[in-house]
Tab-separated table of C-alpha atoms in Angstrom:
chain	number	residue	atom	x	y	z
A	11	UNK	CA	0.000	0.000	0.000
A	12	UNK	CA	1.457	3.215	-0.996
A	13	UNK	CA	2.023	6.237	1.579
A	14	UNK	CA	-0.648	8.314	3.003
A	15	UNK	CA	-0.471	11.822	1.810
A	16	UNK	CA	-2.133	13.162	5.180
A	17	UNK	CA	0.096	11.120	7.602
A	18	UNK	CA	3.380	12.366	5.874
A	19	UNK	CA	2.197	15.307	6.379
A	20	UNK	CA	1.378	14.113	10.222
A	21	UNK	CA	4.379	12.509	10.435
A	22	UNK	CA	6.273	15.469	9.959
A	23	UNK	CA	7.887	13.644	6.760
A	24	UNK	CA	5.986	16.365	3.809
A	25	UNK	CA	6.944	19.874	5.538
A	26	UNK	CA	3.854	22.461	5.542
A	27	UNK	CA	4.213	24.790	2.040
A	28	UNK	CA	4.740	28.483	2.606
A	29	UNK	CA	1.448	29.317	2.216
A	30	UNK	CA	0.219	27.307	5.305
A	31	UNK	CA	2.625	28.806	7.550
A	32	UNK	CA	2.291	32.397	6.039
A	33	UNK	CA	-1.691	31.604	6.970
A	34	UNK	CA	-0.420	30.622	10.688
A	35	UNK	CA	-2.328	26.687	10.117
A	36	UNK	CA	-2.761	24.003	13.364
A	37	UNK	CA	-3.631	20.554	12.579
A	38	UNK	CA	-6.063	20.012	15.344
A	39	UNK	CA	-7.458	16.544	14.323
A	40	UNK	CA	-8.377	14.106	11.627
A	41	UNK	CA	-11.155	11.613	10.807
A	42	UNK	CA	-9.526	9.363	8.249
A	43	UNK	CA	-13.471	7.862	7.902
A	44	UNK	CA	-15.153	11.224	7.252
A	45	UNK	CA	-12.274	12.725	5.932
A	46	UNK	CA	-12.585	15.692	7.887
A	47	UNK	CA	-10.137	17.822	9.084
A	48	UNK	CA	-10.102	19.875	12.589
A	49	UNK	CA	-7.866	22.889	12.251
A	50	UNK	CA	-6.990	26.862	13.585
A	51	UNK	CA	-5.547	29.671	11.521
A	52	UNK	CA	-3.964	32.893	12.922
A	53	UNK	CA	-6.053	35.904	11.976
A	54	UNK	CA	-2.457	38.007	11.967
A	55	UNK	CA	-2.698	42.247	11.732
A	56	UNK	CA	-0.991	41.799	8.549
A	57	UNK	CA	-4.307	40.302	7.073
A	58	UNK	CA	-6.375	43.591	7.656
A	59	UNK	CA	-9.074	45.258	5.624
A	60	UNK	CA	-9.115	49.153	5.711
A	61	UNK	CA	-11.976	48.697	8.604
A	62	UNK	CA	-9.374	46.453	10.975
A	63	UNK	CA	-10.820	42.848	10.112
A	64	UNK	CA	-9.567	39.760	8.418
A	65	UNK	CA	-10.170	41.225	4.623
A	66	UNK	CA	-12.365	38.316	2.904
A	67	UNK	CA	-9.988	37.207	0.439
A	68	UNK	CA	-7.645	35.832	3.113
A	69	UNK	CA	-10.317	33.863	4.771
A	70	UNK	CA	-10.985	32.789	1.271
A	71	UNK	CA	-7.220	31.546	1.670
A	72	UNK	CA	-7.882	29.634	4.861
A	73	UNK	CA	-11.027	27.768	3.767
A	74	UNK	CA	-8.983	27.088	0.145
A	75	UNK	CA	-5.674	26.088	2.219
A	76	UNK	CA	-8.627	23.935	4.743
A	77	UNK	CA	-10.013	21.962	1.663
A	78	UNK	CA	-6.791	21.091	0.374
A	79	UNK	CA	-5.831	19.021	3.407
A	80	UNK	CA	-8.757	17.362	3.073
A	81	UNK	CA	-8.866	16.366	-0.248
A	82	UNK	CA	-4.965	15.566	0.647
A	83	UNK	CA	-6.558	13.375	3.361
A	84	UNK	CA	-7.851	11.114	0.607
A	85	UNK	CA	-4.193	10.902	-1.637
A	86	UNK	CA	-0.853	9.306	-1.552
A	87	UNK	CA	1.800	10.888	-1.790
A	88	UNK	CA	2.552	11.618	-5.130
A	89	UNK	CA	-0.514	12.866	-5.795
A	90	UNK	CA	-1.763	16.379	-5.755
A	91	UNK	CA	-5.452	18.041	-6.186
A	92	UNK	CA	-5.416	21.556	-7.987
A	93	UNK	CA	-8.787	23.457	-7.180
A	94	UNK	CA	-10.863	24.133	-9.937
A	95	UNK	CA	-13.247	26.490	-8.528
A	96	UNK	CA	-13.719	28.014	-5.490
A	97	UNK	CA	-17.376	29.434	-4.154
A	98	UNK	CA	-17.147	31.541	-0.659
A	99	UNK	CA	-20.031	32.925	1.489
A	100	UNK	CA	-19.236	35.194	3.938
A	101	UNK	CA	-21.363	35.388	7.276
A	102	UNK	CA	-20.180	37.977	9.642
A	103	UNK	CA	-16.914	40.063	10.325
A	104	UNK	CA	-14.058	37.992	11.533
A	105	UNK	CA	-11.677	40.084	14.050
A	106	UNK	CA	-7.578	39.943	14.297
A	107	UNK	CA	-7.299	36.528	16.243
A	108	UNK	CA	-7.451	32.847	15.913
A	109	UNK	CA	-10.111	31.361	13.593
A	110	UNK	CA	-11.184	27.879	13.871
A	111	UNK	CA	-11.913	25.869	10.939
A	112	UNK	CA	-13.567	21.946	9.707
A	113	UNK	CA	-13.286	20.791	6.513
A	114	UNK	CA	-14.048	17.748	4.828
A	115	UNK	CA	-14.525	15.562	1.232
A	116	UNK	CA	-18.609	16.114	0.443
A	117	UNK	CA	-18.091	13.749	-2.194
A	118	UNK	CA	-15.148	11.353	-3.328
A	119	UNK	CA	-15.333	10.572	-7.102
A	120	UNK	CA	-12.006	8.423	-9.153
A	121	UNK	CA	-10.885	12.226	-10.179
A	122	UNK	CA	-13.042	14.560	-9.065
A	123	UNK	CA	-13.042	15.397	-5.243
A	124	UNK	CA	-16.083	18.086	-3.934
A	125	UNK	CA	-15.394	19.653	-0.852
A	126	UNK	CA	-16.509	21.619	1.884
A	127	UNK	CA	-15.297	23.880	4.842
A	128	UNK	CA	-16.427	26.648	7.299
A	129	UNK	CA	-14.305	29.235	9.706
A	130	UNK	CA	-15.879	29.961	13.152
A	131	UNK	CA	-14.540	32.310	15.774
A	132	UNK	CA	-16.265	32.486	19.120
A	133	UNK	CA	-17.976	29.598	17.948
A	134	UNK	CA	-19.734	31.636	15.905
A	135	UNK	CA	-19.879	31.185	12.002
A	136	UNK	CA	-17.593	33.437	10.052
A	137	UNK	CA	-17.441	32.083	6.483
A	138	UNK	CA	-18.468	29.203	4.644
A	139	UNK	CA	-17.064	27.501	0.985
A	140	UNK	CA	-17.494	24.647	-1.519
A	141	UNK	CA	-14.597	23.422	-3.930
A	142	UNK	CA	-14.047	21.151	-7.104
A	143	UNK	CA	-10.383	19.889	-6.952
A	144	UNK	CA	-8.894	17.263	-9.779
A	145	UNK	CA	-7.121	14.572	-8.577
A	146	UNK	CA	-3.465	14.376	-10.815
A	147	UNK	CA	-0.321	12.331	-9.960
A	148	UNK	CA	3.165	13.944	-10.340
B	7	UNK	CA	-20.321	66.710	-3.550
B	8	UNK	CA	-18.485	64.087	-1.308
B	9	UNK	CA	-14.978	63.346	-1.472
B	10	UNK	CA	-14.119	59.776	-3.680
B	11	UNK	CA	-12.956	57.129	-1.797
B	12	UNK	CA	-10.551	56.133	-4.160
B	13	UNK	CA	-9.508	59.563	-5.146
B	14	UNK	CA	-8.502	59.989	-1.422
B	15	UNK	CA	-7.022	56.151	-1.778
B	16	UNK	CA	-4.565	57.724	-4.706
B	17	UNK	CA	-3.935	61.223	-3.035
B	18	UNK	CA	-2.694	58.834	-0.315
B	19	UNK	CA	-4.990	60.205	2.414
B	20	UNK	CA	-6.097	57.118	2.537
B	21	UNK	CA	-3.407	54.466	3.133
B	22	UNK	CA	-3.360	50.775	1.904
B	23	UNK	CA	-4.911	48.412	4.627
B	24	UNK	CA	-2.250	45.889	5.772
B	25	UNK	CA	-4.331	43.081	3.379
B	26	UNK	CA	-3.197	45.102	0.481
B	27	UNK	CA	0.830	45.446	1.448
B	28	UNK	CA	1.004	41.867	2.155
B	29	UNK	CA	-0.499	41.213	-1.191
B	30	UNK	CA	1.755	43.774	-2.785
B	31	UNK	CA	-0.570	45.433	-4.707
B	32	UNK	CA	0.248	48.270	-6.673
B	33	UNK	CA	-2.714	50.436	-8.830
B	34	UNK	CA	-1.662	51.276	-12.094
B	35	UNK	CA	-4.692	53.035	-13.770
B	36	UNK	CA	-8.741	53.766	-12.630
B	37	UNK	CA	-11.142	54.311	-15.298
B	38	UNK	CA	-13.719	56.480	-13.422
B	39	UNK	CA	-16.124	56.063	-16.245
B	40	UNK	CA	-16.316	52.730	-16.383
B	41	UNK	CA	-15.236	51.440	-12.635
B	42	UNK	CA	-12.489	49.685	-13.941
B	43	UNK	CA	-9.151	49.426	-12.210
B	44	UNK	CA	-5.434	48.036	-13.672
B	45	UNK	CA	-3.425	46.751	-11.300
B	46	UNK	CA	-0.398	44.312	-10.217
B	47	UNK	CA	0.084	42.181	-7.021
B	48	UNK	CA	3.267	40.468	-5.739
B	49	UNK	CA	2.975	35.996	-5.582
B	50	UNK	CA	5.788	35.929	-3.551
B	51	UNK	CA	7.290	32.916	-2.212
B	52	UNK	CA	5.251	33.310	1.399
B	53	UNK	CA	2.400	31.915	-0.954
B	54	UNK	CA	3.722	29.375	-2.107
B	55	UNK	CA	1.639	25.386	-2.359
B	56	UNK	CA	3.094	22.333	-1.899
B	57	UNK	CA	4.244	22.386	-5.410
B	58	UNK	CA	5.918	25.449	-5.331
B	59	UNK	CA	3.339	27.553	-7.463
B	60	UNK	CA	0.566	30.783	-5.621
B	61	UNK	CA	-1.756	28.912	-3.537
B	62	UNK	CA	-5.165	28.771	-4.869
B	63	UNK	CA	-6.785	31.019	-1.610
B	64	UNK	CA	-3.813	33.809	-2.116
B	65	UNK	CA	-5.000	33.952	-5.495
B	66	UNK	CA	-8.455	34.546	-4.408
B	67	UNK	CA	-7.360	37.099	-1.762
B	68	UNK	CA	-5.902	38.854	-4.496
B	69	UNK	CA	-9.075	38.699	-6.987
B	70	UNK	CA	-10.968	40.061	-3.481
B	71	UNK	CA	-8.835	42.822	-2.932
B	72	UNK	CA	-8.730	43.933	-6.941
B	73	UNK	CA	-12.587	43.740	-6.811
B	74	UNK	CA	-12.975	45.341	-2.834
B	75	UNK	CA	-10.697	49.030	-5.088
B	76	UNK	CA	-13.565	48.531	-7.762
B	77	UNK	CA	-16.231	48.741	-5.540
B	78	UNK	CA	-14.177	51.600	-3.807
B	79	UNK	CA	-14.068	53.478	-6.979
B	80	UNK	CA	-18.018	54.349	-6.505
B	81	UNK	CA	-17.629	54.703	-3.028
B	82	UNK	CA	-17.418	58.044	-0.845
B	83	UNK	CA	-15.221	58.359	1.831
B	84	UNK	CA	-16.899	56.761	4.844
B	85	UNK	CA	-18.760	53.993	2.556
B	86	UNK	CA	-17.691	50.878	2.646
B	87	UNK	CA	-18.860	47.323	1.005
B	88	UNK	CA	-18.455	44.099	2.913
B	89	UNK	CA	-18.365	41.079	0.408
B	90	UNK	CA	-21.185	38.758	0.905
B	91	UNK	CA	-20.437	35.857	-1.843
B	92	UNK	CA	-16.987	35.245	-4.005
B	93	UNK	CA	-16.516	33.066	-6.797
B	94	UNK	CA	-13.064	31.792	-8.027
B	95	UNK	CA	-12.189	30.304	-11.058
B	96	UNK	CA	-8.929	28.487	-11.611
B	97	UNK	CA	-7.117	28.494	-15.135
B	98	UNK	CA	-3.750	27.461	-14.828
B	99	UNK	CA	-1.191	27.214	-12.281
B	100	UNK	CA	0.876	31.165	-11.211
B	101	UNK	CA	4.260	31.282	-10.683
B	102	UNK	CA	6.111	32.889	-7.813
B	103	UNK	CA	6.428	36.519	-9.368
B	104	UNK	CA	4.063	39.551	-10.384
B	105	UNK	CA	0.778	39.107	-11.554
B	106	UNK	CA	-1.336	41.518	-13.151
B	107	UNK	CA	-4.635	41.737	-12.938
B	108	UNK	CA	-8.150	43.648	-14.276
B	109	UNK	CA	-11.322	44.685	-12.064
B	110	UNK	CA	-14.491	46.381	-12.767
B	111	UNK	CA	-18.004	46.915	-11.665
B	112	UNK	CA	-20.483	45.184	-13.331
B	113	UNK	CA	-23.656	46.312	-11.827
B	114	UNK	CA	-24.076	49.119	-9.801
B	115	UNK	CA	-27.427	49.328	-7.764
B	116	UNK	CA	-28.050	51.479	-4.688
B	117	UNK	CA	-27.004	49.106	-2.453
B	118	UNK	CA	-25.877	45.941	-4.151
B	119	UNK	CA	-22.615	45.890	-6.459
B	120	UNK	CA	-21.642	43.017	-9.004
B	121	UNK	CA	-17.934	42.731	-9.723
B	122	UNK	CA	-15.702	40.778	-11.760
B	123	UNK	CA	-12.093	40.545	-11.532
B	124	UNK	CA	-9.163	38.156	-13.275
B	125	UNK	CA	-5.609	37.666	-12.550
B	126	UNK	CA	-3.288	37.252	-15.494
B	127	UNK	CA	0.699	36.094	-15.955
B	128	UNK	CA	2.902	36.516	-18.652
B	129	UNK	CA	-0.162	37.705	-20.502
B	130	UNK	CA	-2.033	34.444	-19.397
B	131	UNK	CA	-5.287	34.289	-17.778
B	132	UNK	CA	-4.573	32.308	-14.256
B	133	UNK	CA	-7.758	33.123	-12.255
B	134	UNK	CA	-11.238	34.958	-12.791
B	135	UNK	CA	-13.784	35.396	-9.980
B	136	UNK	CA	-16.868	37.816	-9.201
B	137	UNK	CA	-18.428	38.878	-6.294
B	138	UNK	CA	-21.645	40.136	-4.988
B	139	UNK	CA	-20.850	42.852	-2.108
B	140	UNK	CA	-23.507	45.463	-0.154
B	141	UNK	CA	-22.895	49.189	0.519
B	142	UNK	CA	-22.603	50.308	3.751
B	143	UNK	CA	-22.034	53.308	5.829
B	144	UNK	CA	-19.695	53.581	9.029
């Protein structure tokens, strides 16, 4: 059986990309059933709209950046799932801080994967997205 | 009349929010007739994916920011225009360097704007998106 994507990653074998750690990204858990990832981003000051929140397009990065460890969740390593489209709602202001995040694989197809993912802070919903990644080996 | 928001954004009496630095964006022209803005932002290697090209989100936070200036552009100072839904289309992968990109208004109501934006490289189209965002006042 080839290597888990998701556990190298666990493992501490595949080293987080730049854009993970420029996003501030905590593993919290994993359901290799559901495929669903628990994780926490870091809100940083450098992410701030002219009004002193997270500016929309970065949470857009944390929800993208959530998805792809999920659909990773489902890979070996080897392979890799660019993102297709990406559709965001946003809910309600998120402030300079930690953000929570779940994200999972709505549907598992031989190449396509769908996903899902929301941000909460205070346990309250901040922003909500659905992607289309294509599975391709390297 | 009301002073333009993004008249006061190029007069620099408005500084860039910290989003926009770490993006490195830089506003090359504003069509005031048409709500259409030219600009370039910075993939540097902080945004980099596992396989070494822009991660998919930073892309988006960049289509988010080029479309937050366009809505700006029929703004007046003290108006602003949370986004409520963003839509991202990947084209093709971005490499670590400058990318260019295009953003206009495409419907302007009283309170609801439509906007469109696209990211391009080396004259290539790498993302589109659009966005539905509501005018506000502080």
């Amino acid at each position: 059986m080839s290597e888990g994507f998701f556990d190298a990653i666990k493992a501490g074998k595949i080293k987080p990309p730049e854009s993970a750690k420029t996003l501030g990204i905590d593993i919290l858990s994993h359901d290799p059933a559901t495929h669903t990832i628990e994780l926490e981003f870091d809100g940083r000051p450098t992410f701030a709209n002219p009004i002193g929140i997270v500016q929309g397009g970065f949470l857009a990065a944390m929800l993208d950046d959530a998805m792809g460890l999920a659909a990773a969740s489902t890979m070996n390593v080897g392979e890799f799932a660019p993102t297709l489209n990406l559709n965001v709602q946003f809910h309600r202001p998120a402030q300079i801080g930690k953000i929570q995040g779940t994200s999972r694989v709505i549907m598992r197809g031989r190449e396509v994967l769908q996903l899902s993912a929301e941000l909460r802070q205070n346990g309250k919903v901040v922003a909500t997205a659905t992607a289309t990644s294509l599975k391709r080996t390297m």
